[in-house]
Short mmCIF file of C-alpha atoms in Angstrom, two decimals:
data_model
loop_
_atom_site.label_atom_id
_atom_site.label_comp_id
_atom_site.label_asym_id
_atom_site.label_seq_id
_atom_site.Cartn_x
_atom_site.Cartn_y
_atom_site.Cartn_z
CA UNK I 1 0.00 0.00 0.00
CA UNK I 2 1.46 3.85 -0.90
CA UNK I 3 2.21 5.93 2.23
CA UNK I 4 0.05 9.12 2.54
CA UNK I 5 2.95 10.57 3.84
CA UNK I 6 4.57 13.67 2.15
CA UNK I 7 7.49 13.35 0.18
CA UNK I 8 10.63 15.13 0.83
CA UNK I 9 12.85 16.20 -1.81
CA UNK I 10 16.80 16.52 -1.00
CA UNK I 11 18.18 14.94 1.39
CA UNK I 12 17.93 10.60 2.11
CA UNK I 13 14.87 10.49 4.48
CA UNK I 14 14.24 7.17 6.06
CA UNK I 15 10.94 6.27 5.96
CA UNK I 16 9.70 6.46 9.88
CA UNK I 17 11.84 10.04 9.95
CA UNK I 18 9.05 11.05 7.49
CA UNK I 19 6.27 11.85 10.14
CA UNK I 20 8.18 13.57 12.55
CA UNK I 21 9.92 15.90 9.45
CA UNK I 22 6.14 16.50 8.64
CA UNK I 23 5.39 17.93 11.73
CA UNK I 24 7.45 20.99 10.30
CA UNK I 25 4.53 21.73 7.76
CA UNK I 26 2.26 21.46 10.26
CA UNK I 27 3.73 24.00 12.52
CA UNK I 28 4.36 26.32 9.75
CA UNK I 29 0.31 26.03 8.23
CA UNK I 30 -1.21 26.88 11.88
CA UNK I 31 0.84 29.74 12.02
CA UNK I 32 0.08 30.75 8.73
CA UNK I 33 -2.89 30.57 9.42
CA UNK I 34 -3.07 32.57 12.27
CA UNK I 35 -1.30 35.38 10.45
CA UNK I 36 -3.93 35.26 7.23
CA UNK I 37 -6.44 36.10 10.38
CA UNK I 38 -4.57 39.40 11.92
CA UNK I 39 -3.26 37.52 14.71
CA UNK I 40 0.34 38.77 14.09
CA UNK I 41 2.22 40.15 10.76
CA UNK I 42 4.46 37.24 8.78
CA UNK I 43 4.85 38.11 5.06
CA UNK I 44 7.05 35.37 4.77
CA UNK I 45 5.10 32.46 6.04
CA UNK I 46 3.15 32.03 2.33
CA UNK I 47 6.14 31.54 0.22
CA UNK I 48 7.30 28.67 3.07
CA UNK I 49 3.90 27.01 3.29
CA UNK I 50 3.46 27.12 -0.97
CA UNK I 51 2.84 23.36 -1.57
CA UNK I 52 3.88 22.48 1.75
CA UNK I 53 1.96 18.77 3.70
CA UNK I 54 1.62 17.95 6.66
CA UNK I 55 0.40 14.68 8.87
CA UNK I 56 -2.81 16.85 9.21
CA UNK I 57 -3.04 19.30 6.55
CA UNK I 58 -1.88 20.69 3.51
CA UNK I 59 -1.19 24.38 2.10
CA UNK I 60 -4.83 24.25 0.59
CA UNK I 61 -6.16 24.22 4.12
CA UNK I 62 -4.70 27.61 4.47
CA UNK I 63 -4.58 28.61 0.67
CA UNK I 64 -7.28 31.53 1.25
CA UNK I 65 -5.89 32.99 4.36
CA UNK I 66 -2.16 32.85 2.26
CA UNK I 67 -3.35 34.95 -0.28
CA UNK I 68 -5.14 37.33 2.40
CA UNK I 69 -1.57 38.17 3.93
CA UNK I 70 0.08 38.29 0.42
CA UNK I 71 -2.29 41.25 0.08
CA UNK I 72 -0.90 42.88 2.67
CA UNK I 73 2.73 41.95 2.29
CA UNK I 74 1.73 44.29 -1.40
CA UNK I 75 1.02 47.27 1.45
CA UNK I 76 -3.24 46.31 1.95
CA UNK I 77 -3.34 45.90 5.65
CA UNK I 78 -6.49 43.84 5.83
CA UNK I 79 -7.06 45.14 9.74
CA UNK I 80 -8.06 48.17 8.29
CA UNK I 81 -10.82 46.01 5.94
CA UNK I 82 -14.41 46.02 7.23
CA UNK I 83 -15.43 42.22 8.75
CA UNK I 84 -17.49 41.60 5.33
CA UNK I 85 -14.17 42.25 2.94
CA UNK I 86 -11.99 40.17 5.10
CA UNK I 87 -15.07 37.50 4.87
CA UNK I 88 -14.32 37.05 1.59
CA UNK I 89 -11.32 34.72 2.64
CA UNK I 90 -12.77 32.01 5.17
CA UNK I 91 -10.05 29.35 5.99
CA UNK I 92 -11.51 26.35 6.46
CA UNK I 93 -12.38 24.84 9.82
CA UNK I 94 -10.43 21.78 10.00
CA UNK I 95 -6.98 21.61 11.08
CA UNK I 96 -5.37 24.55 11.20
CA UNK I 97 -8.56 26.62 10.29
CA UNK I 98 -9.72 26.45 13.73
CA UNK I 99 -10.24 29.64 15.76
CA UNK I 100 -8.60 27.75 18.88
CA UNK I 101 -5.47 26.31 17.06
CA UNK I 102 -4.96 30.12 15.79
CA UNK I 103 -5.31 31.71 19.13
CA UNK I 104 -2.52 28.67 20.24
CA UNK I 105 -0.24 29.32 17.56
CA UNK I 106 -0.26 32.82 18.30
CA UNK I 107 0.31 32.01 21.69
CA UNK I 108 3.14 30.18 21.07
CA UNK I 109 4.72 32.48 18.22
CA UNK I 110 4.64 35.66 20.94
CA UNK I 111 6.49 33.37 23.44
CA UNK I 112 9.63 32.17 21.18
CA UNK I 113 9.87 35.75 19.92
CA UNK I 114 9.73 36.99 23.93
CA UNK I 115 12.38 34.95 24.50
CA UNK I 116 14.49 36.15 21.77
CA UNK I 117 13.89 39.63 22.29
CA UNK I 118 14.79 39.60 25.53
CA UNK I 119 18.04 37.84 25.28
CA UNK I 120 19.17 40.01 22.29
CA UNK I 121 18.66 43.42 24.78
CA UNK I 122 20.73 41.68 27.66
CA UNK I 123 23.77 43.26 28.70
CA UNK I 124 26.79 40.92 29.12
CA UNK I 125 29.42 42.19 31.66
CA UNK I 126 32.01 40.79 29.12
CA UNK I 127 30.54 41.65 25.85
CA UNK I 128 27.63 44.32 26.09
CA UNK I 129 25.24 44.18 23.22
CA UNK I 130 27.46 43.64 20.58
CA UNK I 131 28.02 39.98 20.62
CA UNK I 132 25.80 37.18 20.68
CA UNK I 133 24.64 34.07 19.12
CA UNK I 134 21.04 32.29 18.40
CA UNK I 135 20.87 29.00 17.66
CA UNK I 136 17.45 27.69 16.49
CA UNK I 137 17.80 23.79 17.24
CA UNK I 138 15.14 21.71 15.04
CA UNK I 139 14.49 24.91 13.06
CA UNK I 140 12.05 23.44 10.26
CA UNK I 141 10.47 26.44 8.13
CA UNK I 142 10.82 29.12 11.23
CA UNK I 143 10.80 32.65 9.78
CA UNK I 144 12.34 34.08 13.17
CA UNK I 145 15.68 35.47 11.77
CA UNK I 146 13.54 36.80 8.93
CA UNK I 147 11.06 39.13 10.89
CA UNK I 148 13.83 40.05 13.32
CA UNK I 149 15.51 41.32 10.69
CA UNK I 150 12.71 43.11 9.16
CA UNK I 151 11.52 44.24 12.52
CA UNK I 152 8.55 41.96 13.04
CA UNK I 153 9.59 40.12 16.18
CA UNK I 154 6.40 40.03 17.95
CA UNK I 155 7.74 41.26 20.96
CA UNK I 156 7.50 44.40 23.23
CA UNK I 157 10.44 47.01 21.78
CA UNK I 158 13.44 47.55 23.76
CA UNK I 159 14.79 49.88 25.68
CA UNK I 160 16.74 51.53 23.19
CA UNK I 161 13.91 50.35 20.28
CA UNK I 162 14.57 48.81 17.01
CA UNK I 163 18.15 48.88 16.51
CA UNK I 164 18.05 45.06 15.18
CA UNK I 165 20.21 46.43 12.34
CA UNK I 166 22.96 48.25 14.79
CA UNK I 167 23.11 44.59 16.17
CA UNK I 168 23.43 42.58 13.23
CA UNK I 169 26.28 45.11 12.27
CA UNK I 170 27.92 44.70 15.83
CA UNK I 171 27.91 40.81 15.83
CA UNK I 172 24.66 38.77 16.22
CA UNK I 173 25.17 35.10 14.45
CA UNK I 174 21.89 33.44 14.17
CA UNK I 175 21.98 29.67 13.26
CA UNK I 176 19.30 27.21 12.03
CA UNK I 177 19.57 23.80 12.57
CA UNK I 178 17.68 20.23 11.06
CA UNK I 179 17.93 17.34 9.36
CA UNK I 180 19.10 17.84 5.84
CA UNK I 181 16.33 17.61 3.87
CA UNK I 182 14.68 20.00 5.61
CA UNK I 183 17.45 22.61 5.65
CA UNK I 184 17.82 21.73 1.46
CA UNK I 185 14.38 22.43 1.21
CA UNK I 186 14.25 25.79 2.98
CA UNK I 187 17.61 27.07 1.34
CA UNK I 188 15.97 26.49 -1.86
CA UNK I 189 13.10 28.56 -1.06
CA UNK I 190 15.19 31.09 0.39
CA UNK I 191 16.87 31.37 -3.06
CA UNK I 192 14.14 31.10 -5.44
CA UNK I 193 11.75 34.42 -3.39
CA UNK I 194 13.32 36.96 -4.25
CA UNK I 195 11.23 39.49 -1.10
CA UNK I 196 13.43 36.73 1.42
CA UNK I 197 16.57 37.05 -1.03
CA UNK I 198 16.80 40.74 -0.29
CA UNK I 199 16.52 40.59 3.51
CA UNK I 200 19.46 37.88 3.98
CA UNK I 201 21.69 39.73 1.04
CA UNK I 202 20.95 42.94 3.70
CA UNK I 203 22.66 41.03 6.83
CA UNK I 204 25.11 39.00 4.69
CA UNK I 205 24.31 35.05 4.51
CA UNK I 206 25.95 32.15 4.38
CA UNK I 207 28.39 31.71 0.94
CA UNK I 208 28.97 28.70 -0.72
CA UNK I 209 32.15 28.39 1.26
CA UNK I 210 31.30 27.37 4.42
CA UNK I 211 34.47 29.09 5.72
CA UNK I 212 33.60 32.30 4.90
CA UNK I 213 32.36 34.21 7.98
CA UNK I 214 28.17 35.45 8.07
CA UNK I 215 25.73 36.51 9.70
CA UNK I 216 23.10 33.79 9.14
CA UNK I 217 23.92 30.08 9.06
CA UNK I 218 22.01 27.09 8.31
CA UNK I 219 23.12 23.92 9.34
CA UNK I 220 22.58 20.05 8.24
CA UNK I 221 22.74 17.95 11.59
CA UNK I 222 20.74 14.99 12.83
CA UNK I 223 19.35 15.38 15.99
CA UNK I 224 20.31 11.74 17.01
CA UNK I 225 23.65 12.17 16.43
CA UNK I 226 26.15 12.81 19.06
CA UNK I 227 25.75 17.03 20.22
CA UNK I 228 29.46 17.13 19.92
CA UNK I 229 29.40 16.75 16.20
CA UNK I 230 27.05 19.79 16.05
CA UNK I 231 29.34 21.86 18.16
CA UNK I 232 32.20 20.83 16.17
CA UNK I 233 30.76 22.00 12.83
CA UNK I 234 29.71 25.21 14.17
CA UNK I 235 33.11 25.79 15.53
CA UNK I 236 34.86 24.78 12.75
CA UNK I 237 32.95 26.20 9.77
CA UNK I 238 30.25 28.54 10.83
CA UNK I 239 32.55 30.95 13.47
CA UNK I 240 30.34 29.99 16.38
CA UNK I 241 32.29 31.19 19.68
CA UNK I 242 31.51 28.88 22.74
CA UNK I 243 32.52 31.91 25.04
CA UNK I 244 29.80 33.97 23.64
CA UNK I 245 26.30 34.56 25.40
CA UNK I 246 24.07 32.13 23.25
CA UNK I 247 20.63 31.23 22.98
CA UNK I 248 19.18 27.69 22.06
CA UNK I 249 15.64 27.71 21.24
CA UNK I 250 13.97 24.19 20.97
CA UNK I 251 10.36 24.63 19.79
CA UNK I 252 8.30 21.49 19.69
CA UNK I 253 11.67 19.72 19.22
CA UNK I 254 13.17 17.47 22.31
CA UNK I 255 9.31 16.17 22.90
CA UNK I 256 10.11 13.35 19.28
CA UNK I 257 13.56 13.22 20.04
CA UNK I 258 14.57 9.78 22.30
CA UNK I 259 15.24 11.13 25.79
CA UNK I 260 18.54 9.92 25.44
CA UNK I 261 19.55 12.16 22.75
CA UNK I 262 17.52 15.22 24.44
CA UNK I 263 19.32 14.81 27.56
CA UNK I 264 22.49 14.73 25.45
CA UNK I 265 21.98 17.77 23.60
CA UNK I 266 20.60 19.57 27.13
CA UNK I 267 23.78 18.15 28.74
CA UNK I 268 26.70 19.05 25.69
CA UNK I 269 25.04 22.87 25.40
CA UNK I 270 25.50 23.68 29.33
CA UNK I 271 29.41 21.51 29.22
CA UNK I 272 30.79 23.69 26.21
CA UNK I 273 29.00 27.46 26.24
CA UNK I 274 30.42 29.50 29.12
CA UNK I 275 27.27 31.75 28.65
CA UNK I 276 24.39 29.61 27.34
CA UNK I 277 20.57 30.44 27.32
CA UNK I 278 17.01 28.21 26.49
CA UNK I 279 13.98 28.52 25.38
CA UNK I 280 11.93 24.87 25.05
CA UNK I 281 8.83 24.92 24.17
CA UNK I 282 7.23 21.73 24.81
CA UNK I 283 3.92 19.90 25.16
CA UNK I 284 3.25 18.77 29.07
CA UNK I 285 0.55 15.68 28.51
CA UNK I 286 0.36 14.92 32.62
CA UNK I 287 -1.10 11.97 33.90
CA UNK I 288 -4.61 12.31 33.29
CA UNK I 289 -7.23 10.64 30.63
CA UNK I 290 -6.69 13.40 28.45
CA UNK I 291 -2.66 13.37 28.28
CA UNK I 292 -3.22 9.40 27.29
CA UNK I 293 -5.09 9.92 24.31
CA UNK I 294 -2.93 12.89 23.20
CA UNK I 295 0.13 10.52 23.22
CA UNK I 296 -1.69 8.03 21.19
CA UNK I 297 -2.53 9.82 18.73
CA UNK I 298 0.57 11.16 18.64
CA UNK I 299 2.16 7.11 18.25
CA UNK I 300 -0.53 6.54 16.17
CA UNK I 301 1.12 8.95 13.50
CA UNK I 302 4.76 7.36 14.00
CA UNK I 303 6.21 10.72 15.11
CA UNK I 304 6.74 9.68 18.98
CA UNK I 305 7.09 6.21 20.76
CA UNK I 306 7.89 5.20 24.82
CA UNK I 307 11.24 6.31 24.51
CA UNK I 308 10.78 9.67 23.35
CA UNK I 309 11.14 12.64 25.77
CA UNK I 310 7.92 13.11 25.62
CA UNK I 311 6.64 9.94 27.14
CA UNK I 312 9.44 10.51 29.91
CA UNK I 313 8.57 14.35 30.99
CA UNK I 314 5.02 14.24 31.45
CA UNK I 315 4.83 17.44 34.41
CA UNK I 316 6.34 20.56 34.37
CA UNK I 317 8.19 20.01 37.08
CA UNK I 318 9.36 16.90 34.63
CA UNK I 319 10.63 19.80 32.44
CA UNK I 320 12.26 21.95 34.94
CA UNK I 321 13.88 19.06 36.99
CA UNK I 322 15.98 18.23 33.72
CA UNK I 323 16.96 21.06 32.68
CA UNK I 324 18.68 21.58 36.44
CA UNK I 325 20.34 17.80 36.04
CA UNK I 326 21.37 18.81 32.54
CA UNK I 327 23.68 21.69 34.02
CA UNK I 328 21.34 24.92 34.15
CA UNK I 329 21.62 26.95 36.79
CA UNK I 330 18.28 28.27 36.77
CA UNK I 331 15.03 27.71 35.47
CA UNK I 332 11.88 29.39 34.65
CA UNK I 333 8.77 27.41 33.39
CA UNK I 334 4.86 27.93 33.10
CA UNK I 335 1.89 26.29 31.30
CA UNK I 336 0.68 28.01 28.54
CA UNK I 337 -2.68 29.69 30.56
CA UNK I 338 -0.07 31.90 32.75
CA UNK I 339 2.11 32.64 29.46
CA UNK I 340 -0.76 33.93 27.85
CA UNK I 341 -1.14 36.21 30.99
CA UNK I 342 1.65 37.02 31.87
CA UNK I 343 4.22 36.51 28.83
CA UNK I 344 2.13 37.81 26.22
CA UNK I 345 1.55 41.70 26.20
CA UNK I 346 -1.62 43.34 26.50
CA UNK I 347 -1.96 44.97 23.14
CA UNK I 348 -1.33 41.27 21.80
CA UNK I 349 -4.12 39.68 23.86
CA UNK I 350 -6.27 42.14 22.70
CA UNK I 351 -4.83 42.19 18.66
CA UNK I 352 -5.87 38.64 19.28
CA UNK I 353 -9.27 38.63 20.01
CA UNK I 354 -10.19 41.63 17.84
CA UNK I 355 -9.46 38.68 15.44
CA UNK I 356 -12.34 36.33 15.99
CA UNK I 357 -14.50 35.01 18.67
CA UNK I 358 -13.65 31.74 20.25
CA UNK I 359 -16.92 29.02 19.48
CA UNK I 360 -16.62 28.12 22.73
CA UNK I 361 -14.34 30.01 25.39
CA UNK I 362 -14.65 27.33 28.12
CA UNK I 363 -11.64 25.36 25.34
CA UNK I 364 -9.49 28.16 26.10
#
């Protein structure tokens, strides 16, 4: 019988890696999705999710909102559009077209982009502003670097406001990093739009020679592989400095990964940065009736099994408790209902539900 999995071009995919690379698409369509609704501005995110399938949807799920927000990336802001013009581009509820997956995945969108903005404006005794490094760990089709760099970081400004440019010039790296196919698919995109070609040839981007110093770096690594062969491709070809303040963000990542290899990567980061910085983002399924069938359906669809992390870090004390026996110092965790309070700001709470009403607001 044919799989009804996607297929991946570039890059040898083994056939039971093909779920869990899926679950890149996914993320990217809710999020597009969101965006096509007002939740949050992303030009980018239609030129990433053209053609793109997931294990639950596909880019026609999201087709009409995609060509709402390409309006706007052309200058029509479609918050300015009465209710009955934007009504003219209804995504469809299933998947990703449903009010409560958008007001997640803008949710979850606000926190990563928190997190970065607040360890970009950190002052480091030893290097001030000027120098410091993001690593994106299990990166998929994130347009992060892309709306920093165009000032779209959905984040609260900093102190001294938008100076992302000043910092590029005074020494933030950024680095992506997946499995190759993935990262041979997005470079590929990257080359062939040319709105995305002009904001990397603005920062400077990785060359063909791998030597060659730049500002933004994507990276070919499997995740199961040893973290040391990671850190030793960084060091050696993409001028990452392990004395430099650093930021690893894992986004619905470590949860697939065996709990082995997340405790590995955890472990390697704090043993070789002198300065280093998380961000995990990471589904906490508890004990209860609910948590079960979530993890079913989850090994249902091949992408996790009783060895992966997420079958081993169930609380969020789970979560926290590793992250100390991994080597960080301190941590700070919350569930998603006190992020949304407390993370997100006020004018983004609200932005969000100007968007749409909620069918039912007890599901929130």
């Amino acid at each position: 019988m044919q799989s009804s999995y996607p297929s991946f071009n570039g890059g040898d995919v083994a056939q039971n890696d093909v779920p869990i690379i899926a679950t890149a698409n996914d993320a990217i369509l809710s999020k597009l999705s969101a965006s096509s609704m007002g939740y949050y501005d992303d030009p980018f995110l239609p030129h990433l999710c053209k053609d793109a399938v997931g294990l639950t949807s596909s880019s026609t799920n999201t087709r009409a909102g995609g060509e709402r927000r390409m309006r706007h990336s052309r200058g029509l802001d479609h918050r300015n559009e009465p209710p009955s013009s934007r009504s003219n581009y209804p995504p469809r509820r299933s998947g990703q077209g449903q009010p409560l997956i958008r007001r997640g995945s803008h949710a979850r969108v606000c926190c990563i982009d928190r997190s970065i903005s607040a360890f970009l404006s950190l002052e480091s005794e030893c290097h001030g502003r000027s120098k410091k490094q993001v690593v994106v760990i299990g990166a998929g089709k994130d347009t992060a670097y892309l709306r920093y760099r165009s000032g779209l970081l959905s984040a609260p400004p900093t102190k001294s406001g938008n100076s992302s440019a000043v910092e590029e010039e005074e020494g933030i790296r950024w680095y992506e990093v997946d499995h190759g196919s993935v990262i041979q698919e997005k470079r590929a995109i990257f080359e062939s739009v040319p709105e995305i070609k002009c904001v990397l040839s603005s920062s400077g981007t990785q060359s063909k020679d791998e030597l060659t110093p730049s500002v933004f770096h994507m990276i070919s690594h499997d995740l199961r592989h040893p973290m040391e062969e990671l850190f030793s491709t960084l060091i050696q070809k993409h001028s990452f400095n392990v004395e430099v303040p650093t930021l690893f963000v894992l986004e619905c990542v470590q949860m697939y990964l065996p709990e082995t290899n997340s405790r590995d990567i955890l472990s390697t980061i704090t043993h070789t940065c002198t300065t280093p910085f998380i961000a995990l983002y990471d589904p906490v399924l508890l004990h209860d009736s609910f948590g079960k069938v979530m993890h079913d359906h989850l090994a249902k669809a091949g992408t996790v099994s009783k060895h992966s992390a997420i079958s081993h870090n169930r609380t969020l004390l789970d979560q926290i408790q590793k992250l100390k026996q991994c080597g960080f110092d301190r941590v700070v965790g919350c569930d998603m209902m006190d992020a949304y309070d407390t993370v997100l700001t006020k004018e983004q709470r609200r932005r969000a539900n100007s968007c749409e009403m909620l069918d039912e607001i007890e599901e929130w």
